[in-house]
């Protein structure tokens, strides 16, 4: 809006106006409604005091010749006491910042292998911030923060890295499973050994009890029946056990065992016994 030689222009909050008089810098104008003497004075431009963000995507390669795309986010702000430098000394500050980010990233990452590059994101961000701060301060800009938001290799490289990691995990899982199987086998062997030991202890105690019982029986029988010797008592006990065994074997439904008496190594007794058994079976039919 203008009337006569008086012009009015409004400047938004967080902005500073640059006023020129007859083509020459004259003063800075704060936010609000401002009056200018036209056409001698005019508002040449505005400078924002807000923190601004610039995202830079840069392609480079690592020490092991893997090409990656690096995303860097730079947050910068114009210094209030250097507004003149920020407006007049740089025609395109974002392009200047972008060029420095490219230069720094392409000088730092090629000295690192890919795995180390992923771990060095903070180091790269600090290098970017330090280099930009030293350069851009001269032009009235302060670098608030620089962040490496992403390091993305080629899709094939990603898939290969995933396969390597999966193979490593499978190897570790197989090793853990083998170790678990080993523990199970060792524990099973220990349990079997302990079971056999306890079984042996039980059998030994059983036999000791039998021997003790036989000894007591022999002493009691010899004392009650005069004229008997310990050998006679043992023979009697063995004969009793023999008949008990035959009874036990005969009680089974599908018994197919034949007990044949034998004397020495002669085969005649065995033959005669088999013939007698066959004849007895025929008579039972």
Coordinates of C-alpha atoms in Angstrom, one line a residue:
X1 CA 0.0 0.0 0.0
X2 CA 1.4 3.4 -0.9
X3 CA 0.3 7.0 -0.8
X4 CA 2.3 9.9 -2.1
X5 CA 5.9 9.3 -1.3
X6 CA 5.2 7.2 1.8
X7 CA 5.3 3.4 1.6
X8 CA 4.2 0.9 4.3
X9 CA 5.5 -2.7 4.5
X10 CA 5.1 -5.3 7.2
X11 CA 7.8 -7.6 8.4
X12 CA 6.9 -10.9 10.0
X13 CA 8.1 -12.1 13.5
X14 CA 11.5 -13.8 13.4
X15 CA 12.5 -11.9 10.3
X16 CA 14.7 -8.9 9.8
X17 CA 14.2 -6.5 6.8
X18 CA 17.1 -5.2 4.8
X19 CA 16.5 -1.5 3.8
X20 CA 18.4 0.1 1.0
X21 CA 18.5 3.8 0.1
X22 CA 19.2 4.7 -3.5
X23 CA 20.7 1.2 -4.1
X24 CA 23.0 1.3 -1.1
X25 CA 22.5 -0.6 2.2
X26 CA 21.0 1.8 4.8
X27 CA 19.7 -0.1 7.8
X28 CA 18.0 -3.2 9.3
X29 CA 14.3 -3.1 10.0
X30 CA 12.6 -5.1 12.8
X31 CA 9.4 -7.0 12.6
X32 CA 6.1 -5.0 12.4
X33 CA 4.7 -2.2 10.2
X34 CA 7.4 0.0 8.7
X35 CA 7.4 3.2 6.7
X36 CA 9.6 3.9 3.8
X37 CA 10.3 7.1 1.8
X38 CA 9.6 5.9 -1.7
X39 CA 11.2 5.7 -4.2
X40 CA 14.4 6.6 -2.4
X41 CA 14.0 3.8 0.2
X42 CA 12.8 0.3 -0.3
X43 CA 12.9 -3.1 1.3
X44 CA 15.6 -5.0 -0.5
X45 CA 14.9 -8.3 1.2
X46 CA 14.2 -10.2 4.4
X47 CA 16.4 -12.6 6.5
X48 CA 14.8 -15.3 8.6
X49 CA 16.2 -15.8 12.1
X50 CA 14.6 -19.2 12.5
X51 CA 16.6 -22.4 12.6
X52 CA 16.5 -23.9 9.1
X53 CA 17.2 -27.5 8.0
X54 CA 18.9 -28.6 4.8
X55 CA 18.9 -32.3 3.8
X56 CA 21.8 -33.3 1.6
X57 CA 22.0 -36.7 -0.1
X58 CA 25.5 -37.6 -1.2
X59 CA 26.9 -40.7 -2.9
X60 CA 30.4 -41.9 -2.2
X61 CA 32.3 -45.2 -1.7
X62 CA 34.0 -46.8 1.2
X63 CA 37.5 -48.2 1.6
X64 CA 36.3 -51.6 0.5
X65 CA 34.8 -50.2 -2.7
X66 CA 31.2 -50.3 -1.7
X67 CA 29.1 -47.4 -3.0
X68 CA 26.7 -45.9 -0.4
X69 CA 24.3 -43.0 -0.3
X70 CA 24.6 -40.8 2.8
X71 CA 21.9 -38.6 4.1
X72 CA 23.1 -35.6 6.1
X73 CA 20.7 -33.1 7.7
X74 CA 22.3 -29.7 8.5
X75 CA 20.5 -27.3 10.9
X76 CA 21.7 -23.7 10.6
X77 CA 20.7 -20.2 11.6
X78 CA 21.6 -16.6 10.7
X79 CA 23.5 -14.7 13.4
X80 CA 21.7 -11.5 14.4
X81 CA 24.9 -9.5 14.5
X82 CA 26.0 -10.7 11.1
X83 CA 22.8 -10.3 9.1
X84 CA 24.7 -8.0 6.6
X85 CA 27.2 -10.7 5.8
X86 CA 24.5 -13.4 5.5
X87 CA 22.5 -11.3 3.0
X88 CA 25.2 -9.6 0.9
X89 CA 28.2 -12.0 0.9
X90 CA 26.4 -15.2 -0.1
X91 CA 24.0 -15.3 -3.0
X92 CA 23.0 -19.0 -2.3
X93 CA 23.9 -20.2 1.2
X94 CA 22.2 -23.5 0.9
X95 CA 24.2 -24.4 -2.2
X96 CA 27.4 -23.4 -0.3
X97 CA 26.5 -25.6 2.6
X98 CA 25.6 -28.5 0.2
X99 CA 29.0 -28.2 -1.5
X100 CA 30.9 -28.4 1.8
X101 CA 28.9 -31.4 3.0
X102 CA 29.7 -33.2 -0.2
X103 CA 33.4 -32.4 0.2
X104 CA 33.6 -33.5 3.8
X105 CA 31.6 -36.7 3.4
X106 CA 33.7 -37.8 0.4
X107 CA 36.9 -37.2 2.2
X108 CA 36.0 -39.0 5.4
X109 CA 34.0 -42.2 4.4
X110 CA 36.5 -43.4 1.7
X111 CA 39.0 -44.0 4.5
X112 CA 36.6 -46.5 6.3
X113 CA 35.4 -49.9 5.4
X114 CA 31.6 -50.4 5.2
X115 CA 31.1 -51.9 8.7
X116 CA 33.1 -49.2 10.3
X117 CA 31.2 -46.5 8.3
X118 CA 28.0 -47.6 10.0
X119 CA 29.6 -47.3 13.4
X120 CA 31.1 -43.9 12.6
X121 CA 28.0 -41.9 11.8
X122 CA 28.5 -39.7 14.8
X123 CA 32.2 -39.1 13.8
X124 CA 31.1 -38.1 10.3
X125 CA 28.5 -35.8 11.7
X126 CA 31.0 -34.1 14.0
X127 CA 33.4 -33.6 11.1
X128 CA 30.7 -32.0 9.0
X129 CA 29.6 -29.7 11.8
X130 CA 33.2 -28.7 12.6
X131 CA 34.1 -27.9 9.0
X132 CA 30.9 -26.0 8.3
X133 CA 31.1 -24.0 11.5
X134 CA 34.6 -22.8 10.6
X135 CA 33.6 -21.7 7.1
X136 CA 30.0 -20.5 7.5
X137 CA 30.7 -18.3 10.6
X138 CA 32.5 -15.9 8.3
X139 CA 29.3 -15.4 6.3
X140 CA 27.1 -14.9 9.3
X141 CA 25.7 -18.4 9.7
X142 CA 25.9 -20.7 12.8
X143 CA 25.7 -24.4 12.4
X144 CA 23.4 -25.6 15.1
X145 CA 23.6 -29.3 14.4
X146 CA 24.7 -31.8 11.7
X147 CA 23.2 -35.3 11.6
X148 CA 24.0 -38.3 9.5
X149 CA 20.5 -39.7 9.3
X150 CA 21.2 -42.7 7.0
X151 CA 23.9 -44.7 5.3
X152 CA 22.4 -46.9 2.6
X153 CA 24.5 -49.3 0.4
X154 CA 23.2 -50.9 -2.7
X155 CA 20.3 -53.4 -2.3
X156 CA 22.5 -56.3 -3.4
X157 CA 25.1 -55.4 -0.7
X158 CA 22.3 -55.2 1.9
X159 CA 21.1 -58.6 1.0
X160 CA 24.6 -60.0 1.1
X161 CA 25.1 -58.5 4.5
X162 CA 21.9 -60.0 5.8
X163 CA 22.8 -63.4 4.4
X164 CA 26.2 -63.2 6.2
X165 CA 24.5 -62.2 9.4
X166 CA 21.9 -65.0 9.1
X167 CA 24.7 -67.6 8.4
X168 CA 26.6 -66.4 11.5
X169 CA 23.4 -66.7 13.6
X170 CA 22.7 -70.1 12.3
X171 CA 26.3 -71.2 13.0
X172 CA 25.9 -69.9 16.6
X173 CA 22.6 -71.6 17.0
X174 CA 24.0 -74.9 15.7
X175 CA 26.9 -74.6 18.1
X176 CA 24.6 -73.9 21.0
X177 CA 22.4 -76.9 20.0
X178 CA 25.4 -79.2 19.8
X179 CA 26.5 -78.0 23.2
X180 CA 23.0 -78.7 24.6
X181 CA 23.0 -82.2 23.1
X182 CA 26.4 -82.8 24.6
X183 CA 25.2 -81.8 28.0
X184 CA 22.2 -84.1 27.6
X185 CA 24.4 -87.1 26.6
X186 CA 26.8 -86.5 29.5
X187 CA 23.9 -86.2 31.9
X188 CA 22.3 -89.3 30.5
X189 CA 25.6 -91.2 30.8
X190 CA 26.1 -90.0 34.3
X191 CA 22.5 -91.1 35.2
X192 CA 23.1 -94.5 33.6
X193 CA 26.3 -95.0 35.5
X194 CA 24.7 -94.0 38.7
X195 CA 21.7 -96.3 38.0
X196 CA 24.0 -99.3 37.3
X197 CA 26.0 -98.5 40.4
X198 CA 22.9 -98.4 42.6
X199 CA 21.6 -101.6 40.8
X200 CA 25.0 -103.3 41.6
X201 CA 24.8 -102.2 45.2
X202 CA 21.2 -103.6 45.4
X203 CA 22.3 -107.0 43.9
X204 CA 25.3 -107.2 46.2
X205 CA 23.1 -106.5 49.2
X206 CA 20.6 -109.1 48.0
X207 CA 23.2 -111.7 47.6
X208 CA 24.7 -110.9 51.0
X209 CA 21.2 -111.3 52.5
X210 CA 20.8 -114.7 50.8
X211 CA 24.2 -115.8 52.0
X212 CA 23.4 -114.6 55.5
X213 CA 20.1 -116.5 55.4
X214 CA 21.7 -119.7 54.1
X215 CA 24.3 -119.5 56.8
X216 CA 21.6 -119.1 59.5
X217 CA 19.6 -121.9 58.0
X218 CA 22.6 -124.2 58.0
X219 CA 23.4 -123.5 61.6
X220 CA 19.8 -123.9 62.7
X221 CA 19.2 -127.2 60.7
X222 CA 22.5 -128.7 61.8
X223 CA 21.6 -127.9 65.4
X224 CA 18.1 -129.4 65.2
X225 CA 18.9 -132.6 63.2
X226 CA 21.7 -134.7 64.6
X227 CA 24.1 -136.4 62.2
X228 CA 23.8 -133.9 59.4
X229 CA 26.7 -132.1 57.9
X230 CA 26.7 -128.6 56.4
X231 CA 27.2 -130.2 53.0
X232 CA 23.9 -132.1 53.4
X233 CA 22.1 -129.0 54.3
X234 CA 23.5 -127.1 51.3
X235 CA 22.5 -129.9 48.9
X236 CA 19.0 -129.9 50.4
X237 CA 18.7 -126.1 49.9
X238 CA 20.0 -126.3 46.3
X239 CA 17.5 -129.0 45.5
X240 CA 14.7 -126.9 47.0
X241 CA 15.8 -123.9 44.9
X242 CA 16.0 -126.1 41.8
X243 CA 12.4 -127.3 42.2
X244 CA 11.3 -123.7 42.9
X245 CA 12.9 -122.6 39.6
X246 CA 11.2 -125.4 37.6
X247 CA 7.9 -124.4 39.1
X248 CA 8.5 -120.8 38.2
X249 CA 9.5 -121.6 34.6
X250 CA 6.5 -123.9 34.1
X251 CA 4.0 -121.3 35.2
X252 CA 4.7 -119.2 32.1
X253 CA 2.2 -119.8 29.3
X254 CA 4.6 -119.8 26.4
X255 CA 7.6 -121.5 28.0
X256 CA 9.7 -123.3 25.4
X257 CA 12.7 -124.1 27.6
X258 CA 13.9 -127.7 28.2
X259 CA 16.3 -128.5 31.1
X260 CA 18.4 -131.5 30.5
X261 CA 20.6 -133.1 33.1
X262 CA 24.1 -134.0 32.0
X263 CA 27.1 -135.6 33.4
X264 CA 30.6 -134.6 32.2
X265 CA 31.1 -133.9 28.5
X266 CA 29.3 -137.0 27.2
X267 CA 26.7 -136.3 24.5
X268 CA 24.9 -139.7 25.2
X269 CA 23.0 -138.3 28.2
X270 CA 21.8 -135.4 26.2
X271 CA 20.6 -137.6 23.4
X272 CA 18.8 -140.0 25.8
X273 CA 17.2 -137.1 27.6
X274 CA 15.9 -135.6 24.3
X275 CA 14.4 -139.0 23.3
X276 CA 12.7 -139.4 26.7
X277 CA 11.3 -135.9 26.4
X278 CA 9.9 -136.6 22.9
X279 CA 8.4 -139.9 24.1
X280 CA 6.8 -138.1 27.1
X281 CA 5.3 -135.5 24.8
X282 CA 3.8 -138.2 22.5
X283 CA 2.2 -139.9 25.5
X284 CA 0.6 -136.6 26.6
X285 CA -1.0 -136.3 23.2

